[in-house]
PDB file of C-alpha atoms in Angstrom:
ATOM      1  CA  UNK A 372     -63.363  53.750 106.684  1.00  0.00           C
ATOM      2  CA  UNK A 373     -62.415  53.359 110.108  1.00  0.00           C
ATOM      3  CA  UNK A 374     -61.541  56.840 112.487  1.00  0.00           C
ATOM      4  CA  UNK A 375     -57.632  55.569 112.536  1.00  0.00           C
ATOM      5  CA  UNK A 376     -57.035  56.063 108.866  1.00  0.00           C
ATOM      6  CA  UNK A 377     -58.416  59.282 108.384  1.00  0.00           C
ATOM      7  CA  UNK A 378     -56.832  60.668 111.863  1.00  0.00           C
ATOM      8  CA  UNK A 379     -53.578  59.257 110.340  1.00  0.00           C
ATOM      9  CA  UNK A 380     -53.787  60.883 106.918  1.00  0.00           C
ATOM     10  CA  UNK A 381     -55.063  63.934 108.559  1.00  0.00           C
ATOM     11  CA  UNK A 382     -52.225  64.424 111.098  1.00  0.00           C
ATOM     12  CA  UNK A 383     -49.665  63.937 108.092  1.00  0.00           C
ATOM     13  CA  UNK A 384     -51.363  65.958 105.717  1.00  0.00           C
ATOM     14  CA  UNK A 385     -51.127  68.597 108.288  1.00  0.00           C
ATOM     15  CA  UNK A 386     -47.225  67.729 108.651  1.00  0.00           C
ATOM     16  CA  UNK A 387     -47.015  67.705 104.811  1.00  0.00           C
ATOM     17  CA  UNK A 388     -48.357  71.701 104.760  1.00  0.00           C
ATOM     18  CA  UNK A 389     -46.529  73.035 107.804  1.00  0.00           C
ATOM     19  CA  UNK A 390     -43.370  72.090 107.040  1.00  0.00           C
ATOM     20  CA  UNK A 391     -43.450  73.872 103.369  1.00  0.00           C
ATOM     21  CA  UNK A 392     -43.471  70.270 101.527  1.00  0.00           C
ATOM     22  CA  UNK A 393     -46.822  71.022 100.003  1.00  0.00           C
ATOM     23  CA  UNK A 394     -48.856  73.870  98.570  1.00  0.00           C
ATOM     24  CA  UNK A 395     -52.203  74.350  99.712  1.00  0.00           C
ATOM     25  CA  UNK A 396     -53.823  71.522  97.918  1.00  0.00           C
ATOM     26  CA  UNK A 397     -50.678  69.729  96.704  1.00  0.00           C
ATOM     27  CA  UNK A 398     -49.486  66.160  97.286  1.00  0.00           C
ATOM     28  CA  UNK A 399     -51.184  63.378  97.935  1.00  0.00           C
ATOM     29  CA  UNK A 400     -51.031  60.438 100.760  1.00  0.00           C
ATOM     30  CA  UNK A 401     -52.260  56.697 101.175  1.00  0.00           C
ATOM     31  CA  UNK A 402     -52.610  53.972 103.353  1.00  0.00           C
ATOM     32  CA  UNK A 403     -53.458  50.306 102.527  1.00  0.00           C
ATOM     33  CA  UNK A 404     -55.541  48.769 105.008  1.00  0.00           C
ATOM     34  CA  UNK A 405     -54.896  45.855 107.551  1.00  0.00           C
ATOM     35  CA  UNK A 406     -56.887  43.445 105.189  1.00  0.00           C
ATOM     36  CA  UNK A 407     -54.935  44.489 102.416  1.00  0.00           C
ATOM     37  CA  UNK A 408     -58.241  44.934 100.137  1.00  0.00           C
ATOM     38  CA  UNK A 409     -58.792  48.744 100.151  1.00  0.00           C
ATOM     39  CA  UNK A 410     -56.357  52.062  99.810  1.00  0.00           C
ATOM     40  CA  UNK A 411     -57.122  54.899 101.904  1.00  0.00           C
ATOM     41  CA  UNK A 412     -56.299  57.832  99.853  1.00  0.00           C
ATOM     42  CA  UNK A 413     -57.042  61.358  99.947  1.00  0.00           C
ATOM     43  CA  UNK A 414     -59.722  63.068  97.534  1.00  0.00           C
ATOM     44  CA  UNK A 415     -58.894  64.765  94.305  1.00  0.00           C
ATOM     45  CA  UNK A 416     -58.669  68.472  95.179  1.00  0.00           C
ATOM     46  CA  UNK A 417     -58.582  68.135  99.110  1.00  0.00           C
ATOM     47  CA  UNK A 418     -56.378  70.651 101.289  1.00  0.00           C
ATOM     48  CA  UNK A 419     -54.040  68.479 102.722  1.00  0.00           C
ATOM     49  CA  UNK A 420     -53.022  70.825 105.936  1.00  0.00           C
ATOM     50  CA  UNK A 421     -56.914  70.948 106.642  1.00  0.00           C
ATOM     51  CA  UNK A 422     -58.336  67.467 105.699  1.00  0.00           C
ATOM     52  CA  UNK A 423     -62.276  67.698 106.834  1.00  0.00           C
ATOM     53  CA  UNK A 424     -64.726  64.647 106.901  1.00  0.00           C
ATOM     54  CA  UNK A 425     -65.133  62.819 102.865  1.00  0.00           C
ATOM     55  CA  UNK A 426     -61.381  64.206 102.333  1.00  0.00           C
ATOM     56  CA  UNK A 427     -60.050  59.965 102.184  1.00  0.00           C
ATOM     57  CA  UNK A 428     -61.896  57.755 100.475  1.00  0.00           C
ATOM     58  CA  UNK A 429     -61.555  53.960 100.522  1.00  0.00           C
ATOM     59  CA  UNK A 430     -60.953  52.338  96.813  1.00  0.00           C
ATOM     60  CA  UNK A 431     -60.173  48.974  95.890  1.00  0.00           C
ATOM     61  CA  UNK A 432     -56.632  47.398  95.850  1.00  0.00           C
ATOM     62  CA  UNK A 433     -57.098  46.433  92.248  1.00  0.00           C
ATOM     63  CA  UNK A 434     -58.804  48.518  89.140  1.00  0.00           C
ATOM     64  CA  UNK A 435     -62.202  48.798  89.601  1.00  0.00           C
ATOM     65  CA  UNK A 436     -64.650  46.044  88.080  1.00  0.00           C
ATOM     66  CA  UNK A 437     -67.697  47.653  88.193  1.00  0.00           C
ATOM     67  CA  UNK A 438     -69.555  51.786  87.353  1.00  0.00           C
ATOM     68  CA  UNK A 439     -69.914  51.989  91.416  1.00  0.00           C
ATOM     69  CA  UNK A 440     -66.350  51.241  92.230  1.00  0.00           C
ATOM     70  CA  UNK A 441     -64.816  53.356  89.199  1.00  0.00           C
ATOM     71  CA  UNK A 442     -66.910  56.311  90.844  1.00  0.00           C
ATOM     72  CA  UNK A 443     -65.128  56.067  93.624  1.00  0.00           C
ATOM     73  CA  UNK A 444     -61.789  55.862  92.360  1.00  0.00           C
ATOM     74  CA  UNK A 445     -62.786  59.368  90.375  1.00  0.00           C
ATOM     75  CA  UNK A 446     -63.046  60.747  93.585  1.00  0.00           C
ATOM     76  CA  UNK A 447     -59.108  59.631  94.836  1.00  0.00           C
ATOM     77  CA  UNK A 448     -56.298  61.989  94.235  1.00  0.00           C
ATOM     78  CA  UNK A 449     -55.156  61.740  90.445  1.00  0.00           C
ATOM     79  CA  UNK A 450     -52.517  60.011  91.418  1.00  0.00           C
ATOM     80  CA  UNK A 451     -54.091  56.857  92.913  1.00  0.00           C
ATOM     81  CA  UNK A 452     -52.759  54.936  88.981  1.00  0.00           C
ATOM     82  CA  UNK A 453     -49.259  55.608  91.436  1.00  0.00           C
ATOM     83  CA  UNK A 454     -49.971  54.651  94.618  1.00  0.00           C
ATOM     84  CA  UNK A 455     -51.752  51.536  93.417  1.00  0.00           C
ATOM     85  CA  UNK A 456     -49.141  50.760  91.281  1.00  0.00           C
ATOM     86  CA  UNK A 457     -46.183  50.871  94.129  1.00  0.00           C
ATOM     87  CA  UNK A 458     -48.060  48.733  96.831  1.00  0.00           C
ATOM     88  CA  UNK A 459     -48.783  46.128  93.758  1.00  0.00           C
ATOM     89  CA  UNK A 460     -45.209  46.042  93.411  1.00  0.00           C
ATOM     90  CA  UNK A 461     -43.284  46.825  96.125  1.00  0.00           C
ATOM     91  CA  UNK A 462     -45.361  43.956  98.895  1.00  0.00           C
ATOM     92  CA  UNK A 463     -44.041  45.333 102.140  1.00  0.00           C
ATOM     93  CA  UNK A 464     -45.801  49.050 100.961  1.00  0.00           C
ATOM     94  CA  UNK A 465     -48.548  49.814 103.549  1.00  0.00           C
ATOM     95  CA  UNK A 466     -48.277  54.114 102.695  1.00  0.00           C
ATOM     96  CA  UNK A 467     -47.552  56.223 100.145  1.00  0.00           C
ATOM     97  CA  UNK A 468     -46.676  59.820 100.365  1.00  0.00           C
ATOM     98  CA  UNK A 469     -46.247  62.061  97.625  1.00  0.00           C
ATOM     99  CA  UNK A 470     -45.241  65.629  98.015  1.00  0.00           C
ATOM    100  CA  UNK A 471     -44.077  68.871  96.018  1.00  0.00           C
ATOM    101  CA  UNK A 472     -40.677  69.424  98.035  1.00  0.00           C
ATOM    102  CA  UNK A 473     -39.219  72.809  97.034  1.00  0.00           C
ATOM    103  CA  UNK A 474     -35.754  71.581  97.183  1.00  0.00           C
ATOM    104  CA  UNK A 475     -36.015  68.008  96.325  1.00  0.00           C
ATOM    105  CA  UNK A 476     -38.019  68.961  92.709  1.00  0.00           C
ATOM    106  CA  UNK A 477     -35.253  71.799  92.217  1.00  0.00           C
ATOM    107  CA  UNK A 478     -32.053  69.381  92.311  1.00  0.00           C
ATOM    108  CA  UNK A 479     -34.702  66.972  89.996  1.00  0.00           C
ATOM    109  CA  UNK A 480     -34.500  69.609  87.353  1.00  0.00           C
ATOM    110  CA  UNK A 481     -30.736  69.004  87.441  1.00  0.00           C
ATOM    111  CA  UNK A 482     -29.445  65.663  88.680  1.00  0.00           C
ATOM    112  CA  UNK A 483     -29.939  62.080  87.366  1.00  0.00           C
ATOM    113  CA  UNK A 484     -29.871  60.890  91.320  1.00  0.00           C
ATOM    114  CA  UNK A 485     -29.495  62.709  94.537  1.00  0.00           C
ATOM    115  CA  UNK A 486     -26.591  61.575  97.106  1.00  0.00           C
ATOM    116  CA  UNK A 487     -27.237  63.112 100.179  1.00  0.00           C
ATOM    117  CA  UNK A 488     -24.358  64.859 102.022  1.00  0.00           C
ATOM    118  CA  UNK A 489     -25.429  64.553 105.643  1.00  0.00           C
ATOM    119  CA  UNK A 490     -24.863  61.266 107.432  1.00  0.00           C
ATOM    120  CA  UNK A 491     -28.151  60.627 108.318  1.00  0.00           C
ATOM    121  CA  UNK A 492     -29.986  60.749 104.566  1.00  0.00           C
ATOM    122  CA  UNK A 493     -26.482  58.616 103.708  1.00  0.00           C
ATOM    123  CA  UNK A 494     -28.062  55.765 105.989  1.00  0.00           C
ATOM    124  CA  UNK A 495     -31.222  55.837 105.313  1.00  0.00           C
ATOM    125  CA  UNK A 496     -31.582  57.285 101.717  1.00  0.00           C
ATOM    126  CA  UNK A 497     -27.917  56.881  99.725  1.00  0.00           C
ATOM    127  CA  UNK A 498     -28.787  57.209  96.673  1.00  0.00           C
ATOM    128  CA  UNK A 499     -32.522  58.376  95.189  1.00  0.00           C
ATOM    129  CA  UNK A 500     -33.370  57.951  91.791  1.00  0.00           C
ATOM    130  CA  UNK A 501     -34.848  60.821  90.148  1.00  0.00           C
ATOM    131  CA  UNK A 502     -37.361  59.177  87.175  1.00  0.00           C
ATOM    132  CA  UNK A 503     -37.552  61.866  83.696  1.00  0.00           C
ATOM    133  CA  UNK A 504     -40.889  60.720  81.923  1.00  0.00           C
ATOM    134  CA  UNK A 505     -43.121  62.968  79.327  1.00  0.00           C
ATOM    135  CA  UNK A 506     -46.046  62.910  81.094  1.00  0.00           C
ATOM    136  CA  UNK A 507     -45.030  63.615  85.136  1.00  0.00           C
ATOM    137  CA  UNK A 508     -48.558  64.183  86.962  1.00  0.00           C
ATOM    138  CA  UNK A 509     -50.777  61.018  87.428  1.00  0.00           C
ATOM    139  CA  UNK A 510     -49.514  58.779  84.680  1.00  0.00           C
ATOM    140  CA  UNK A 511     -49.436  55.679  83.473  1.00  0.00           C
ATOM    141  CA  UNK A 512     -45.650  56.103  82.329  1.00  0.00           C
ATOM    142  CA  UNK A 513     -44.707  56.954  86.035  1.00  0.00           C
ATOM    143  CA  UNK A 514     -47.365  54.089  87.235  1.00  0.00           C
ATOM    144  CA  UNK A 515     -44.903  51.543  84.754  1.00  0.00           C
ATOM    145  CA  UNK A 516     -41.838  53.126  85.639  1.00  0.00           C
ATOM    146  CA  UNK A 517     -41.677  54.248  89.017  1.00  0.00           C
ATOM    147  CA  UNK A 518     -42.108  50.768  91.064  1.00  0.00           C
ATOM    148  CA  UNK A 519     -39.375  49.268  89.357  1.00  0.00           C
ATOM    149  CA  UNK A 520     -37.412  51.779  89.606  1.00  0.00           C
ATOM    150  CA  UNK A 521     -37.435  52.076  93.530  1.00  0.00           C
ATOM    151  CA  UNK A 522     -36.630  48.692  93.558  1.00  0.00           C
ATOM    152  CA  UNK A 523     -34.321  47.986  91.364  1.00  0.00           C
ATOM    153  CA  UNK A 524     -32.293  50.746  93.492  1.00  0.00           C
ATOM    154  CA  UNK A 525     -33.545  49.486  96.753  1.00  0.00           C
ATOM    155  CA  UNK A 526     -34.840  52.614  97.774  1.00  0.00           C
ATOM    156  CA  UNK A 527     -37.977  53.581  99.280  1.00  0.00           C
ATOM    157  CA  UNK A 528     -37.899  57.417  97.576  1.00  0.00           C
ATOM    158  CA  UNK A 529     -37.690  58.498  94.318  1.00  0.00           C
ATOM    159  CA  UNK A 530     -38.173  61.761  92.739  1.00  0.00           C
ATOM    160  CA  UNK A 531     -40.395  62.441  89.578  1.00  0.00           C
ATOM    161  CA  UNK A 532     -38.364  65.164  87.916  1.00  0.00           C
ATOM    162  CA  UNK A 533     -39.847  68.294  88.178  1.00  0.00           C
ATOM    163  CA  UNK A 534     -42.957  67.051  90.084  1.00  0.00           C
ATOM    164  CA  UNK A 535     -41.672  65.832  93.308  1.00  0.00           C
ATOM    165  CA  UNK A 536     -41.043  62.803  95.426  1.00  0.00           C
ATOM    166  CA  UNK A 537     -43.116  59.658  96.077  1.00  0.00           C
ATOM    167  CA  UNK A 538     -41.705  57.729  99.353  1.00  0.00           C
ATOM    168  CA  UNK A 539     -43.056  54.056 100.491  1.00  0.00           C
ATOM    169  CA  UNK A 540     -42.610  52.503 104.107  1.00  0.00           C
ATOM    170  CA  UNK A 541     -44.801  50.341 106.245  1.00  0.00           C
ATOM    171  CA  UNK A 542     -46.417  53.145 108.009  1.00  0.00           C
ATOM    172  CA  UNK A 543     -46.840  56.665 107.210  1.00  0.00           C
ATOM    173  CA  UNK A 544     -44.611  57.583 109.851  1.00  0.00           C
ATOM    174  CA  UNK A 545     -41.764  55.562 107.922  1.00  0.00           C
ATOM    175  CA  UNK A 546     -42.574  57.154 104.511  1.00  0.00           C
ATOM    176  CA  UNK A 547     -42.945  60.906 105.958  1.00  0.00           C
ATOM    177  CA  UNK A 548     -39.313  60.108 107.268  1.00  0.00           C
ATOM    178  CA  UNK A 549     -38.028  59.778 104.255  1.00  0.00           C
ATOM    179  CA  UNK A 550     -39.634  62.981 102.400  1.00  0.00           C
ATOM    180  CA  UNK A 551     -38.416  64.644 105.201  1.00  0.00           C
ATOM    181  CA  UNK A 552     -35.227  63.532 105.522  1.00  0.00           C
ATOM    182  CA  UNK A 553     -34.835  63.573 101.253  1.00  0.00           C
ATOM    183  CA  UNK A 554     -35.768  67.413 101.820  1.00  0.00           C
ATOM    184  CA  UNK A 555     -33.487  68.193 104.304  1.00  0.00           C
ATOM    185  CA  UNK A 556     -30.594  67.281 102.357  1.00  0.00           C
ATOM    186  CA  UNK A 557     -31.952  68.212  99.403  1.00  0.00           C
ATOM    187  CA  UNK A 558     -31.799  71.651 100.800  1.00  0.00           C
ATOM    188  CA  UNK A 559     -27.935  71.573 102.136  1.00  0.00           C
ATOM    189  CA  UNK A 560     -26.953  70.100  98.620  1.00  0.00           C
ATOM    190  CA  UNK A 561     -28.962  73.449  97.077  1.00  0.00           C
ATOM    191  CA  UNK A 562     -27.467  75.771  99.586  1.00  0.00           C
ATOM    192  CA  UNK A 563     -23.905  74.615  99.946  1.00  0.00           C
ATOM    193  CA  UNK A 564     -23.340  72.480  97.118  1.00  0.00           C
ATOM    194  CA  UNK A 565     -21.188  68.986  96.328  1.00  0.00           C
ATOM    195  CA  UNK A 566     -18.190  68.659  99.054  1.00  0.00           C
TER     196      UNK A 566
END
């Protein structure tokens, strides 16, 4: 793994923690890499807000075809079944953050979508799907379910109900943008309700 990807995932990880969007070792971030053939995820377990050396490991784009390669995916955040899932389906996908958003996965418990209030989650974010599925935490239901359903609403954040939100963009800078922003309004909606 080159320097780049981990200094990336590190940086945002530490964004992730600061700004409340993640417990201590909650959420999860990816990046695919320029050749398209391996996913820079974080490990199972790490500490986002204080990613050390070994915390992103390189898998393969596709399931694993041999013992040495499934090792390695044991040692990618639960999740990877997700984030493999939305850059097989969604092509223009080069990161994946998933986080635990306080507000965001409270209005999940209660809303079928979230319409942002403010005028700048209206532009970039109108409408984001929240997904209800049995089984919310590295699944194969949400792995099935979650791709299409970003893109069938043409929206690069959805929210697994209760869990949290899962945002695509073609750099992690573009899919932290939309937690972030998703939060943000999440929060006015919470604290000042529909207008």
């Amino acid at each position: 793994m080159t320097a780049s990807y981990f200094n990336e995932i590190q940086e945002l990880g530490r964004d992730l923690f600061v700004s409340g969007l993640i417990s201590s070792h909650g959420g999860n971030v990816s990046v695919l890499d320029a050749s398209g053939k391996h996913i820079h995820i974080t490990r199972t377990g790490s500490a986002l807000g204080r990613l050390r050396d070994g915390d992103v490991v390189a898998v393969g784009y596709d399931l694993p075809r041999d013992e040495a390669a499934l090792t390695v995916d044991k040692q990618a955040s639960i999740e990877l079944v997700v984030h493999r899932a939305l850059y097989h389906a969604l092509p223009d996908t080069r990161a994946v953050v998933h986080a635990h958003s306080l507000f965001t996965t409270l209005l999940s418990l209660k809303q079928d979508s979230i319409e942002p209030l403010d005028s700048e989650a209206k532009h970039f974010i109108p409408r984001v799907p929240v997904l209800d599925v049995e089984e919310t935490i590295a699944s194969d239901e949400v792995a099935e379910q979650l791709p299409l359903l970003m893109r069938d609403m043409n929206c690069p954040v959805a929210v697994i109900k209760g869990h949290g939100p899962f945002a695509v963009g073609k750099d992690l800078d573009e899919a932290w943008r939309y937690i972030s922003i998703l939060e943000m309004s999440s929060r006015m909606i919470h604290e000042y309700g529909q207008a």
